């Protein structure tokens, strides 16, 4: 049993080290404005962070888990701010690819909600330009993230804060 716990602790520690490294790389690429590479390492950071938490949850101290969650929230916040600063068409492309990467429901909801807003705004803008076909296409694109948002809220019926965030 001790051998198994040691192995789990080593594995969880390795995942945490990957999280730390990919977080630093993500921030460096973020500062250099190398978006594609930055987003790749962002995804890797979130993925390995989830693995570290799930692997170490049973045997690692709570502050160890909190440290990883804090790091994941930090990188998510920085990258989400970067995404929001981009043009709408860039945001839509990026959010389509990465909206389902975060394990955190709050982060996933935040990305899906922004995707719905951007699709709806694109629909209105093309409607103002009298491009009815493009407007209809953009409106139909709203359906998928909106359905996913509804599903997340339904799955989290006991999470009042999440429901309130989605509704506002």
mmCIF file of C-alpha atoms in Angstrom:
data_model
loop_
_atom_site.group_PDB
_atom_site.id
_atom_site.type_symbol
_atom_site.label_atom_id
_atom_site.label_comp_id
_atom_site.label_asym_id
_atom_site.label_seq_id
_atom_site.Cartn_x
_atom_site.Cartn_y
_atom_site.Cartn_z
ATOM 1 C CA UNK A 1 0.000 0.000 0.000
ATOM 2 C CA UNK A 2 2.819 2.401 0.814
ATOM 3 C CA UNK A 3 4.486 1.626 -2.500
ATOM 4 C CA UNK A 4 1.225 2.475 -4.301
ATOM 5 C CA UNK A 5 0.810 5.747 -2.361
ATOM 6 C CA UNK A 6 4.404 6.724 -3.147
ATOM 7 C CA UNK A 7 3.798 6.039 -6.846
ATOM 8 C CA UNK A 8 0.602 8.101 -6.818
ATOM 9 C CA UNK A 9 2.388 10.955 -5.031
ATOM 10 C CA UNK A 10 5.236 10.846 -7.569
ATOM 11 C CA UNK A 11 2.786 10.833 -10.474
ATOM 12 C CA UNK A 12 0.749 13.698 -9.003
ATOM 13 C CA UNK A 13 3.975 15.623 -8.370
ATOM 14 C CA UNK A 14 5.080 15.081 -11.964
ATOM 15 C CA UNK A 15 1.750 16.410 -13.227
ATOM 16 C CA UNK A 16 2.109 19.425 -10.948
ATOM 17 C CA UNK A 17 5.607 20.083 -12.333
ATOM 18 C CA UNK A 18 4.183 19.963 -15.853
ATOM 19 C CA UNK A 19 1.493 22.436 -14.772
ATOM 20 C CA UNK A 20 4.099 24.829 -13.370
ATOM 21 C CA UNK A 21 6.256 24.578 -16.508
ATOM 22 C CA UNK A 22 3.356 24.965 -18.958
ATOM 23 C CA UNK A 23 2.003 27.889 -16.917
ATOM 24 C CA UNK A 24 5.335 29.730 -17.237
ATOM 25 C CA UNK A 25 5.615 28.882 -20.936
ATOM 26 C CA UNK A 26 2.022 30.048 -21.497
ATOM 27 C CA UNK A 27 2.739 33.374 -19.818
ATOM 28 C CA UNK A 28 5.975 33.881 -21.779
ATOM 29 C CA UNK A 29 4.213 33.197 -25.065
ATOM 30 C CA UNK A 30 1.345 35.414 -23.914
ATOM 31 C CA UNK A 31 3.794 38.311 -23.386
ATOM 32 C CA UNK A 32 5.308 37.687 -26.838
ATOM 33 C CA UNK A 33 1.814 37.619 -28.349
ATOM 34 C CA UNK A 34 2.394 34.188 -29.910
ATOM 35 C CA UNK A 35 -1.274 33.239 -29.720
ATOM 36 C CA UNK A 36 -1.328 29.743 -31.270
ATOM 37 C CA UNK A 37 1.546 28.449 -29.163
ATOM 38 C CA UNK A 38 0.167 30.189 -26.092
ATOM 39 C CA UNK A 39 -3.200 28.481 -26.521
ATOM 40 C CA UNK A 40 -1.544 25.097 -27.009
ATOM 41 C CA UNK A 41 0.307 25.397 -23.689
ATOM 42 C CA UNK A 42 -2.815 26.830 -22.054
ATOM 43 C CA UNK A 43 -4.642 23.629 -23.000
ATOM 44 C CA UNK A 44 -1.738 21.500 -21.761
ATOM 45 C CA UNK A 45 -1.652 23.383 -18.470
ATOM 46 C CA UNK A 46 -5.370 22.886 -17.831
ATOM 47 C CA UNK A 47 -5.268 19.232 -18.903
ATOM 48 C CA UNK A 48 -2.302 18.303 -16.709
ATOM 49 C CA UNK A 49 -3.674 20.384 -13.843
ATOM 50 C CA UNK A 50 -6.859 18.320 -13.900
ATOM 51 C CA UNK A 51 -4.779 15.129 -13.961
ATOM 52 C CA UNK A 52 -2.666 16.353 -11.027
ATOM 53 C CA UNK A 53 -5.751 17.158 -8.963
ATOM 54 C CA UNK A 54 -7.559 13.906 -9.728
ATOM 55 C CA UNK A 55 -4.415 11.826 -9.129
ATOM 56 C CA UNK A 56 -3.382 13.553 -5.916
ATOM 57 C CA UNK A 57 -6.776 14.289 -4.385
ATOM 58 C CA UNK A 58 -6.816 11.271 -2.067
ATOM 59 C CA UNK A 59 -3.291 11.456 -0.686
ATOM 60 C CA UNK A 60 -1.928 14.978 -1.141
ATOM 61 C CA UNK A 61 -2.545 17.738 1.423
ATOM 62 C CA UNK A 62 -5.340 20.233 0.776
ATOM 63 C CA UNK A 63 -2.925 23.159 0.331
ATOM 64 C CA UNK A 64 -1.222 21.192 -2.472
ATOM 65 C CA UNK A 65 -4.546 20.899 -4.299
ATOM 66 C CA UNK A 66 -5.338 24.563 -3.566
ATOM 67 C CA UNK A 67 -1.991 25.625 -5.043
ATOM 68 C CA UNK A 68 -2.726 23.828 -8.318
ATOM 69 C CA UNK A 69 -6.283 25.176 -8.486
ATOM 70 C CA UNK A 70 -4.971 28.711 -7.856
ATOM 71 C CA UNK A 71 -2.424 28.321 -10.652
ATOM 72 C CA UNK A 72 -5.082 26.981 -13.042
ATOM 73 C CA UNK A 73 -7.425 29.862 -12.194
ATOM 74 C CA UNK A 74 -4.609 32.348 -12.760
ATOM 75 C CA UNK A 75 -3.655 31.002 -16.185
ATOM 76 C CA UNK A 76 -7.315 30.751 -17.192
ATOM 77 C CA UNK A 77 -7.990 34.340 -16.145
ATOM 78 C CA UNK A 78 -4.963 35.668 -18.044
ATOM 79 C CA UNK A 79 -5.753 33.739 -21.213
ATOM 80 C CA UNK A 80 -9.455 34.541 -21.081
ATOM 81 C CA UNK A 81 -8.584 38.252 -20.819
ATOM 82 C CA UNK A 82 -6.312 37.833 -23.849
ATOM 83 C CA UNK A 83 -9.129 36.146 -25.769
ATOM 84 C CA UNK A 84 -11.536 38.954 -24.857
ATOM 85 C CA UNK A 85 -9.080 41.545 -26.197
ATOM 86 C CA UNK A 86 -9.096 39.952 -29.666
ATOM 87 C CA UNK A 87 -11.330 40.698 -32.610
ATOM 88 C CA UNK A 88 -14.697 38.968 -32.557
ATOM 89 C CA UNK A 89 -13.928 36.541 -35.394
ATOM 90 C CA UNK A 90 -10.690 35.490 -33.635
ATOM 91 C CA UNK A 91 -12.527 35.045 -30.337
ATOM 92 C CA UNK A 92 -15.156 32.859 -31.963
ATOM 93 C CA UNK A 93 -12.536 30.599 -33.575
ATOM 94 C CA UNK A 94 -10.606 30.250 -30.329
ATOM 95 C CA UNK A 95 -13.655 29.737 -28.130
ATOM 96 C CA UNK A 96 -14.975 27.074 -30.500
ATOM 97 C CA UNK A 97 -11.729 25.143 -30.029
ATOM 98 C CA UNK A 98 -11.174 25.671 -26.319
ATOM 99 C CA UNK A 99 -14.576 26.097 -24.660
ATOM 100 C CA UNK A 100 -14.633 22.461 -23.571
ATOM 101 C CA UNK A 101 -11.027 22.219 -22.376
ATOM 102 C CA UNK A 102 -11.463 23.464 -18.789
ATOM 103 C CA UNK A 103 -12.634 20.892 -16.261
ATOM 104 C CA UNK A 104 -14.003 23.686 -14.107
ATOM 105 C CA UNK A 105 -17.686 24.247 -14.796
ATOM 106 C CA UNK A 106 -17.363 27.952 -14.007
ATOM 107 C CA UNK A 107 -14.557 28.360 -16.543
ATOM 108 C CA UNK A 108 -16.392 26.339 -19.171
ATOM 109 C CA UNK A 109 -19.560 28.381 -18.584
ATOM 110 C CA UNK A 110 -17.587 31.608 -18.905
ATOM 111 C CA UNK A 111 -16.193 30.544 -22.280
ATOM 112 C CA UNK A 112 -19.511 29.203 -23.590
ATOM 113 C CA UNK A 113 -21.345 32.317 -22.459
ATOM 114 C CA UNK A 114 -18.861 34.520 -24.322
ATOM 115 C CA UNK A 115 -19.224 32.331 -27.413
ATOM 116 C CA UNK A 116 -23.020 32.759 -27.327
ATOM 117 C CA UNK A 117 -22.633 36.530 -26.948
ATOM 118 C CA UNK A 118 -20.183 36.698 -29.863
ATOM 119 C CA UNK A 119 -22.348 34.559 -32.158
ATOM 120 C CA UNK A 120 -25.411 36.638 -31.343
ATOM 121 C CA UNK A 121 -23.487 39.880 -31.907
ATOM 122 C CA UNK A 122 -22.169 38.559 -35.237
ATOM 123 C CA UNK A 123 -25.729 37.700 -36.224
ATOM 124 C CA UNK A 124 -26.960 41.198 -35.419
ATOM 125 C CA UNK A 125 -24.046 42.834 -37.250
ATOM 126 C CA UNK A 126 -24.634 40.816 -40.421
ATOM 127 C CA UNK A 127 -28.350 41.555 -40.180
ATOM 128 C CA UNK A 128 -27.569 45.280 -40.088
ATOM 129 C CA UNK A 129 -25.529 44.764 -43.265
ATOM 130 C CA UNK A 130 -28.595 43.091 -44.854
ATOM 131 C CA UNK A 131 -26.783 39.770 -45.129
ATOM 132 C CA UNK A 132 -29.720 37.665 -44.014
ATOM 133 C CA UNK A 133 -28.155 34.310 -44.873
ATOM 134 C CA UNK A 134 -25.023 35.032 -42.800
ATOM 135 C CA UNK A 135 -27.202 36.320 -39.975
ATOM 136 C CA UNK A 136 -29.232 33.123 -39.954
ATOM 137 C CA UNK A 137 -26.046 31.048 -40.010
ATOM 138 C CA UNK A 138 -24.658 32.953 -37.010
ATOM 139 C CA UNK A 139 -27.938 32.541 -35.149
ATOM 140 C CA UNK A 140 -27.921 28.785 -35.720
ATOM 141 C CA UNK A 141 -24.341 28.684 -34.387
ATOM 142 C CA UNK A 142 -25.671 30.030 -31.064
ATOM 143 C CA UNK A 143 -27.630 26.819 -30.544
ATOM 144 C CA UNK A 144 -24.739 24.472 -29.691
ATOM 145 C CA UNK A 145 -23.043 26.530 -26.946
ATOM 146 C CA UNK A 146 -26.440 27.558 -25.595
ATOM 147 C CA UNK A 147 -27.466 23.910 -25.335
ATOM 148 C CA UNK A 148 -24.182 23.082 -23.576
ATOM 149 C CA UNK A 149 -24.759 25.958 -21.143
ATOM 150 C CA UNK A 150 -28.252 24.691 -20.412
ATOM 151 C CA UNK A 151 -26.874 21.191 -19.849
ATOM 152 C CA UNK A 152 -24.192 22.463 -17.454
ATOM 153 C CA UNK A 153 -26.786 24.364 -15.439
ATOM 154 C CA UNK A 154 -29.155 21.380 -15.415
ATOM 155 C CA UNK A 155 -26.325 19.091 -14.278
ATOM 156 C CA UNK A 156 -25.533 21.629 -11.547
ATOM 157 C CA UNK A 157 -29.071 22.222 -10.338
ATOM 158 C CA UNK A 158 -27.761 22.525 -6.778
ATOM 159 C CA UNK A 159 -25.178 25.140 -7.773
ATOM 160 C CA UNK A 160 -27.077 28.405 -7.357
ATOM 161 C CA UNK A 161 -24.009 30.579 -8.039
ATOM 162 C CA UNK A 162 -23.398 28.888 -11.392
ATOM 163 C CA UNK A 163 -27.046 29.256 -12.393
ATOM 164 C CA UNK A 164 -26.982 32.931 -11.393
ATOM 165 C CA UNK A 165 -23.818 33.511 -13.467
ATOM 166 C CA UNK A 166 -25.365 31.934 -16.560
ATOM 167 C CA UNK A 167 -28.580 33.891 -16.221
ATOM 168 C CA UNK A 168 -26.791 37.265 -15.927
#
